[in-house]
mmCIF file of C-alpha atoms in Angstrom:
data_model
loop_
_atom_site.group_PDB
_atom_site.id
_atom_site.type_symbol
_atom_site.label_atom_id
_atom_site.label_comp_id
_atom_site.label_asym_id
_atom_site.label_seq_id
_atom_site.Cartn_x
_atom_site.Cartn_y
_atom_site.Cartn_z
ATOM 1 C CA UNK A 1 -173.613 45.207 65.476
ATOM 2 C CA UNK A 2 -172.675 42.197 63.339
ATOM 3 C CA UNK A 3 -171.796 43.161 59.773
ATOM 4 C CA UNK A 4 -172.364 46.878 60.354
ATOM 5 C CA UNK A 5 -169.829 49.547 59.383
ATOM 6 C CA UNK A 6 -169.385 51.771 62.432
ATOM 7 C CA UNK A 7 -166.639 54.140 63.470
ATOM 8 C CA UNK A 8 -163.923 52.887 65.825
ATOM 9 C CA UNK A 9 -164.800 49.226 65.518
ATOM 10 C CA UNK A 10 -163.857 46.388 63.139
ATOM 11 C CA UNK A 11 -166.574 44.871 60.983
ATOM 12 C CA UNK A 12 -167.026 41.234 62.049
ATOM 13 C CA UNK A 13 -167.068 39.139 60.021
ATOM 14 C CA UNK A 14 -165.158 41.407 57.621
ATOM 15 C CA UNK A 15 -167.301 42.592 54.724
ATOM 16 C CA UNK A 16 -166.766 45.142 51.952
ATOM 17 C CA UNK A 17 -168.714 45.845 48.773
ATOM 18 C CA UNK A 18 -165.871 47.559 46.907
ATOM 19 C CA UNK A 19 -163.057 45.020 46.764
ATOM 20 C CA UNK A 20 -160.848 45.295 43.674
ATOM 21 C CA UNK A 21 -161.578 43.080 40.696
ATOM 22 C CA UNK A 22 -160.204 39.609 41.224
ATOM 23 C CA UNK A 23 -160.293 39.767 45.019
ATOM 24 C CA UNK A 24 -162.711 37.186 46.418
ATOM 25 C CA UNK A 25 -164.831 38.067 49.463
ATOM 26 C CA UNK A 26 -163.244 35.126 51.287
ATOM 27 C CA UNK A 27 -159.864 36.822 50.908
ATOM 28 C CA UNK A 28 -160.968 39.799 53.010
ATOM 29 C CA UNK A 29 -159.053 39.855 56.306
ATOM 30 C CA UNK A 30 -159.762 43.191 57.964
ATOM 31 C CA UNK A 31 -162.401 45.880 57.586
ATOM 32 C CA UNK A 32 -162.430 48.755 60.063
ATOM 33 C CA UNK A 33 -163.334 52.408 60.208
ATOM 34 C CA UNK A 34 -161.084 54.329 62.605
ATOM 35 C CA UNK A 35 -162.746 57.417 64.056
ATOM 36 C CA UNK A 36 -161.006 60.743 64.450
ATOM 37 C CA UNK A 37 -158.770 60.406 67.501
ATOM 38 C CA UNK A 38 -158.847 56.615 67.227
ATOM 39 C CA UNK A 39 -156.275 53.905 66.576
ATOM 40 C CA UNK A 40 -156.029 50.330 65.343
ATOM 41 C CA UNK A 41 -153.429 47.572 65.083
ATOM 42 C CA UNK A 42 -153.243 44.265 63.278
ATOM 43 C CA UNK A 43 -150.867 41.477 62.280
ATOM 44 C CA UNK A 44 -150.901 41.012 58.510
ATOM 45 C CA UNK A 45 -149.308 38.217 56.525
ATOM 46 C CA UNK A 46 -146.713 38.606 53.799
ATOM 47 C CA UNK A 47 -148.469 39.522 50.552
ATOM 48 C CA UNK A 48 -151.446 41.171 52.277
ATOM 49 C CA UNK A 49 -152.779 44.329 50.660
ATOM 50 C CA UNK A 50 -153.878 47.070 53.056
ATOM 51 C CA UNK A 51 -156.026 49.827 51.581
ATOM 52 C CA UNK A 52 -156.409 53.051 53.555
ATOM 53 C CA UNK A 53 -159.109 55.527 52.595
ATOM 54 C CA UNK A 54 -159.469 59.121 53.789
ATOM 55 C CA UNK A 55 -163.240 58.934 53.880
ATOM 56 C CA UNK A 56 -164.074 62.624 54.330
ATOM 57 C CA UNK A 57 -160.854 64.337 53.325
ATOM 58 C CA UNK A 58 -159.356 65.192 56.721
ATOM 59 C CA UNK A 59 -157.867 61.967 58.108
ATOM 60 C CA UNK A 60 -154.232 61.697 59.163
ATOM 61 C CA UNK A 61 -152.987 58.109 59.281
ATOM 62 C CA UNK A 62 -149.829 57.869 61.383
ATOM 63 C CA UNK A 63 -148.281 54.493 60.544
ATOM 64 C CA UNK A 64 -145.851 52.246 62.405
ATOM 65 C CA UNK A 65 -144.726 48.815 61.198
ATOM 66 C CA UNK A 66 -142.810 46.018 62.916
ATOM 67 C CA UNK A 67 -141.508 42.636 61.799
ATOM 68 C CA UNK A 68 -144.136 40.424 63.445
ATOM 69 C CA UNK A 69 -141.637 37.633 64.107
ATOM 70 C CA UNK A 70 -139.025 39.983 65.580
ATOM 71 C CA UNK A 71 -140.503 43.386 66.547
ATOM 72 C CA UNK A 72 -137.028 44.730 67.314
ATOM 73 C CA UNK A 73 -136.914 45.222 63.538
ATOM 74 C CA UNK A 74 -139.180 48.085 62.576
ATOM 75 C CA UNK A 75 -139.910 50.723 59.981
ATOM 76 C CA UNK A 76 -137.008 53.155 59.606
ATOM 77 C CA UNK A 77 -138.219 56.412 58.083
ATOM 78 C CA UNK A 78 -134.727 57.889 57.752
ATOM 79 C CA UNK A 79 -133.456 54.895 55.765
ATOM 80 C CA UNK A 80 -136.654 54.793 53.697
ATOM 81 C CA UNK A 81 -135.923 58.356 52.588
ATOM 82 C CA UNK A 82 -132.145 58.318 52.141
ATOM 83 C CA UNK A 83 -131.671 54.863 50.581
ATOM 84 C CA UNK A 84 -134.219 55.660 47.847
ATOM 85 C CA UNK A 85 -133.137 59.285 47.432
ATOM 86 C CA UNK A 86 -136.754 60.311 47.772
ATOM 87 C CA UNK A 87 -138.219 62.255 50.697
ATOM 88 C CA UNK A 88 -141.798 62.108 49.438
ATOM 89 C CA UNK A 89 -143.332 58.615 49.577
ATOM 90 C CA UNK A 90 -145.783 57.879 46.772
ATOM 91 C CA UNK A 91 -146.834 55.015 44.510
ATOM 92 C CA UNK A 92 -143.788 52.796 43.957
ATOM 93 C CA UNK A 93 -142.026 53.715 47.199
ATOM 94 C CA UNK A 94 -140.753 50.948 49.458
ATOM 95 C CA UNK A 95 -140.860 51.211 53.252
ATOM 96 C CA UNK A 96 -137.564 49.942 54.653
ATOM 97 C CA UNK A 97 -136.716 48.450 58.014
ATOM 98 C CA UNK A 98 -133.728 49.317 60.176
ATOM 99 C CA UNK A 99 -132.133 46.109 58.858
ATOM 100 C CA UNK A 100 -132.321 47.125 55.217
ATOM 101 C CA UNK A 101 -135.295 44.947 54.351
ATOM 102 C CA UNK A 102 -138.387 45.787 52.332
ATOM 103 C CA UNK A 103 -141.262 45.842 54.826
ATOM 104 C CA UNK A 104 -144.035 47.178 52.585
ATOM 105 C CA UNK A 105 -144.515 48.863 49.227
ATOM 106 C CA UNK A 106 -146.961 51.559 48.223
ATOM 107 C CA UNK A 107 -148.677 49.707 45.408
ATOM 108 C CA UNK A 108 -151.214 52.434 44.563
ATOM 109 C CA UNK A 109 -151.678 56.019 45.732
ATOM 110 C CA UNK A 110 -154.079 58.710 44.584
ATOM 111 C CA UNK A 111 -153.461 61.046 47.537
ATOM 112 C CA UNK A 112 -149.859 62.154 46.911
ATOM 113 C CA UNK A 113 -149.740 64.095 50.182
ATOM 114 C CA UNK A 114 -147.700 62.233 52.784
ATOM 115 C CA UNK A 115 -145.148 63.227 55.412
ATOM 116 C CA UNK A 116 -141.878 61.476 56.224
ATOM 117 C CA UNK A 117 -140.455 64.357 58.295
ATOM 118 C CA UNK A 118 -142.581 65.418 61.243
ATOM 119 C CA UNK A 119 -143.558 62.320 63.181
ATOM 120 C CA UNK A 120 -146.667 62.044 65.350
ATOM 121 C CA UNK A 121 -148.383 64.658 67.453
ATOM 122 C CA UNK A 122 -147.643 64.444 71.188
ATOM 123 C CA UNK A 123 -149.439 65.264 74.402
ATOM 124 C CA UNK A 124 -147.502 68.544 74.626
ATOM 125 C CA UNK A 125 -148.225 69.604 71.042
ATOM 126 C CA UNK A 126 -151.927 68.842 71.415
ATOM 127 C CA UNK A 127 -152.106 70.624 74.762
ATOM 128 C CA UNK A 128 -150.657 73.789 73.222
ATOM 129 C CA UNK A 129 -153.114 73.791 70.342
ATOM 130 C CA UNK A 130 -156.267 72.138 71.601
ATOM 131 C CA UNK A 131 -156.428 71.355 75.311
ATOM 132 C CA UNK A 132 -156.115 68.064 77.159
ATOM 133 C CA UNK A 133 -153.981 65.938 74.826
ATOM 134 C CA UNK A 134 -153.723 62.820 76.982
ATOM 135 C CA UNK A 135 -155.130 59.471 75.889
ATOM 136 C CA UNK A 136 -157.979 60.035 78.311
ATOM 137 C CA UNK A 137 -158.443 63.664 77.280
ATOM 138 C CA UNK A 138 -160.691 65.273 74.702
ATOM 139 C CA UNK A 139 -157.848 65.724 72.182
ATOM 140 C CA UNK A 140 -155.736 62.527 72.182
ATOM 141 C CA UNK A 141 -152.362 62.638 70.456
ATOM 142 C CA UNK A 142 -150.992 60.280 67.828
ATOM 143 C CA UNK A 143 -147.899 59.192 69.759
ATOM 144 C CA UNK A 144 -149.903 57.918 72.712
ATOM 145 C CA UNK A 145 -152.500 56.331 70.419
ATOM 146 C CA UNK A 146 -149.673 54.503 68.640
ATOM 147 C CA UNK A 147 -148.471 53.337 72.048
ATOM 148 C CA UNK A 148 -151.898 51.837 72.785
ATOM 149 C CA UNK A 149 -151.883 50.006 69.460
ATOM 150 C CA UNK A 150 -148.328 48.738 69.946
ATOM 151 C CA UNK A 151 -149.044 47.619 73.508
ATOM 152 C CA UNK A 152 -151.610 45.138 72.204
ATOM 153 C CA UNK A 153 -148.658 43.246 70.723
ATOM 154 C CA UNK A 154 -146.439 43.339 73.804
ATOM 155 C CA UNK A 155 -144.570 46.495 72.816
ATOM 156 C CA UNK A 156 -143.849 49.520 75.022
ATOM 157 C CA UNK A 157 -143.223 53.249 74.818
ATOM 158 C CA UNK A 158 -139.628 52.758 73.742
ATOM 159 C CA UNK A 159 -140.936 50.899 70.675
ATOM 160 C CA UNK A 160 -142.930 53.879 69.356
ATOM 161 C CA UNK A 161 -140.496 54.979 66.658
ATOM 162 C CA UNK A 162 -140.816 57.811 64.093
ATOM 163 C CA UNK A 163 -143.912 57.262 61.995
ATOM 164 C CA UNK A 164 -145.009 57.930 58.445
ATOM 165 C CA UNK A 165 -147.978 60.328 58.266
ATOM 166 C CA UNK A 166 -150.314 59.480 55.398
ATOM 167 C CA UNK A 167 -152.822 61.864 53.763
ATOM 168 C CA UNK A 168 -151.119 64.978 55.172
ATOM 169 C CA UNK A 169 -148.264 66.358 53.086
ATOM 170 C CA UNK A 170 -145.090 68.158 54.083
ATOM 171 C CA UNK A 171 -142.436 69.467 51.699
ATOM 172 C CA UNK A 172 -139.147 71.199 52.431
ATOM 173 C CA UNK A 173 -138.442 74.452 50.579
ATOM 174 C CA UNK A 174 -135.029 75.407 49.205
ATOM 175 C CA UNK A 175 -134.428 77.614 52.248
ATOM 176 C CA UNK A 176 -135.309 74.796 54.643
ATOM 177 C CA UNK A 177 -138.801 76.022 55.452
ATOM 178 C CA UNK A 178 -141.389 73.342 56.163
ATOM 179 C CA UNK A 179 -144.441 73.697 53.941
ATOM 180 C CA UNK A 180 -147.424 71.729 55.201
ATOM 181 C CA UNK A 181 -150.391 70.672 53.056
ATOM 182 C CA UNK A 182 -152.971 69.689 55.616
ATOM 183 C CA UNK A 183 -156.291 70.012 53.816
ATOM 184 C CA UNK A 184 -159.092 69.408 54.039
ATOM 185 C CA UNK A 185 -158.921 67.521 50.752
ATOM 186 C CA UNK A 186 -161.476 65.834 48.532
ATOM 187 C CA UNK A 187 -163.044 62.832 50.285
ATOM 188 C CA UNK A 188 -162.213 59.292 49.239
ATOM 189 C CA UNK A 189 -158.469 59.564 48.568
ATOM 190 C CA UNK A 190 -156.745 56.223 49.091
ATOM 191 C CA UNK A 191 -153.548 54.216 48.938
ATOM 192 C CA UNK A 192 -152.748 50.501 48.963
ATOM 193 C CA UNK A 193 -149.808 49.083 50.895
ATOM 194 C CA UNK A 194 -148.414 45.646 50.030
ATOM 195 C CA UNK A 195 -146.855 43.762 52.955
ATOM 196 C CA UNK A 196 -143.444 42.392 51.949
ATOM 197 C CA UNK A 197 -143.030 40.575 55.276
ATOM 198 C CA UNK A 198 -145.335 39.523 58.090
ATOM 199 C CA UNK A 199 -146.042 42.779 59.865
ATOM 200 C CA UNK A 200 -147.510 44.307 62.954
ATOM 201 C CA UNK A 201 -149.247 47.415 61.575
ATOM 202 C CA UNK A 202 -150.254 50.197 63.973
ATOM 203 C CA UNK A 203 -152.352 53.193 62.889
ATOM 204 C CA UNK A 204 -153.392 56.357 64.722
ATOM 205 C CA UNK A 205 -155.851 58.852 63.264
ATOM 206 C CA UNK A 206 -155.135 62.161 64.998
ATOM 207 C CA UNK A 207 -154.516 65.694 63.659
ATOM 208 C CA UNK A 208 -151.072 66.294 62.183
ATOM 209 C CA UNK A 209 -148.515 67.760 64.577
ATOM 210 C CA UNK A 210 -148.339 70.990 62.500
ATOM 211 C CA UNK A 211 -152.108 71.406 62.159
ATOM 212 C CA UNK A 212 -153.003 74.726 63.806
ATOM 213 C CA UNK A 213 -156.696 74.537 62.989
ATOM 214 C CA UNK A 214 -159.250 73.797 65.665
ATOM 215 C CA UNK A 215 -159.309 70.045 66.313
ATOM 216 C CA UNK A 216 -160.165 68.511 62.954
ATOM 217 C CA UNK A 217 -159.779 64.870 61.967
ATOM 218 C CA UNK A 218 -162.247 62.678 60.098
ATOM 219 C CA UNK A 219 -162.638 58.883 59.807
ATOM 220 C CA UNK A 220 -160.067 56.612 58.226
ATOM 221 C CA UNK A 221 -161.021 53.307 56.641
ATOM 222 C CA UNK A 222 -158.743 50.253 56.652
ATOM 223 C CA UNK A 223 -159.408 47.235 54.413
ATOM 224 C CA UNK A 224 -157.003 44.296 54.058
ATOM 225 C CA UNK A 225 -157.131 41.228 51.842
ATOM 226 C CA UNK A 226 -154.910 38.266 50.995
ATOM 227 C CA UNK A 227 -152.587 38.641 48.040
ATOM 228 C CA UNK A 228 -149.566 36.987 46.428
ATOM 229 C CA UNK A 229 -146.009 37.543 47.560
ATOM 230 C CA UNK A 230 -144.177 39.991 45.305
ATOM 231 C CA UNK A 231 -142.862 38.416 42.124
ATOM 232 C CA UNK A 232 -139.217 38.564 41.074
ATOM 233 C CA UNK A 233 -139.979 40.873 38.144
ATOM 234 C CA UNK A 234 -142.350 43.190 39.989
ATOM 235 C CA UNK A 235 -141.784 46.763 38.709
ATOM 236 C CA UNK A 236 -141.542 48.262 42.195
ATOM 237 C CA UNK A 237 -138.933 45.693 43.180
ATOM 238 C CA UNK A 238 -136.825 46.106 40.032
ATOM 239 C CA UNK A 239 -137.017 49.913 39.745
ATOM 240 C CA UNK A 240 -133.634 50.590 41.382
ATOM 241 C CA UNK A 241 -130.614 48.690 42.630
ATOM 242 C CA UNK A 242 -131.377 49.800 46.183
ATOM 243 C CA UNK A 243 -134.888 48.359 46.051
ATOM 244 C CA UNK A 244 -133.680 45.115 44.506
ATOM 245 C CA UNK A 245 -131.232 44.724 47.387
ATOM 246 C CA UNK A 246 -133.942 45.457 49.989
ATOM 247 C CA UNK A 247 -136.171 42.742 48.521
ATOM 248 C CA UNK A 248 -133.277 40.278 48.442
ATOM 249 C CA UNK A 249 -132.672 41.035 52.119
ATOM 250 C CA UNK A 250 -136.313 40.258 52.855
ATOM 251 C CA UNK A 251 -136.209 37.024 50.859
ATOM 252 C CA UNK A 252 -133.137 35.970 52.797
ATOM 253 C CA UNK A 253 -135.182 36.312 55.989
ATOM 254 C CA UNK A 254 -137.689 33.761 54.700
ATOM 255 C CA UNK A 255 -135.207 31.353 53.158
ATOM 256 C CA UNK A 256 -135.534 27.921 54.744
#
C-alpha cells in the first residue's frame, strides 16, 4: 500500500513523521520495517545517516557493509575492534574496512548492547534450537538472510563476512566466558550510523546465534536520510590517532 508502514516492505515514497530537527522530508531516502526473520539491503551515499530502531525490544540487526564502488573492500570486525582497542561498539565507534578505511561511524546510540564477537546465526545453529533453519524454513538464519541481501548486489556466499550484531550484547568475562545480554529490552532503542563512504548495507533481523529462547525476534525499523560528509574537526574523527588515520585513508579514496 502506497505510503503505508508495513512489516517486511519499504515505504514508497519514503515517509517518516519523526525525522530529527533540521532534516527535511525531501532528504529522506529509505524507510522500511524489517519483520522478524526478514532482511534488507540498500546502497547509501557518503554522508547518509541510517537510523535503526528496535521497535519492540527484541530485534537483532546483523549488519554487513561493503564499499559500493569496490565490494571486495568490506567491513572488518576484527580490525574495528583491535585498531580502536575497544571490543564493545557504542556511540563514537568507527567501523573499519579491511583496507584501514572508515566505512561508517556510530553517531548516536541509546542501546549500548551490541556484539562484535559471535557473528550471525546459521542454518545448523537454528536447526538445533528451533527447527528448519533454511531460508525457506520456518526459522530462517541470519547468515543465509545476509546472503540474500548481498546477492541483490551481485555478491555471493563467499562475500558474507563476519557481521556486527546490533541490539544484542555480548561481553567477555575475565575467565573468557561469553556473557550474552539478549533481552527482551525496552522498546524503541535506537542508533544512528553515519556513512563515511558510499556503502552497500545489508541487514538481517534473526535471533542471535546464542539465543536459546523459543524463536523470538521482533521488527526492526530502518530510516535513512541525506547528510553532510564528516567535517575535518568532527569529534568522532579526531578522538584518536587511529581514527584520524582511518578517515584520512577514506578521504584518499575520494581524492580526485
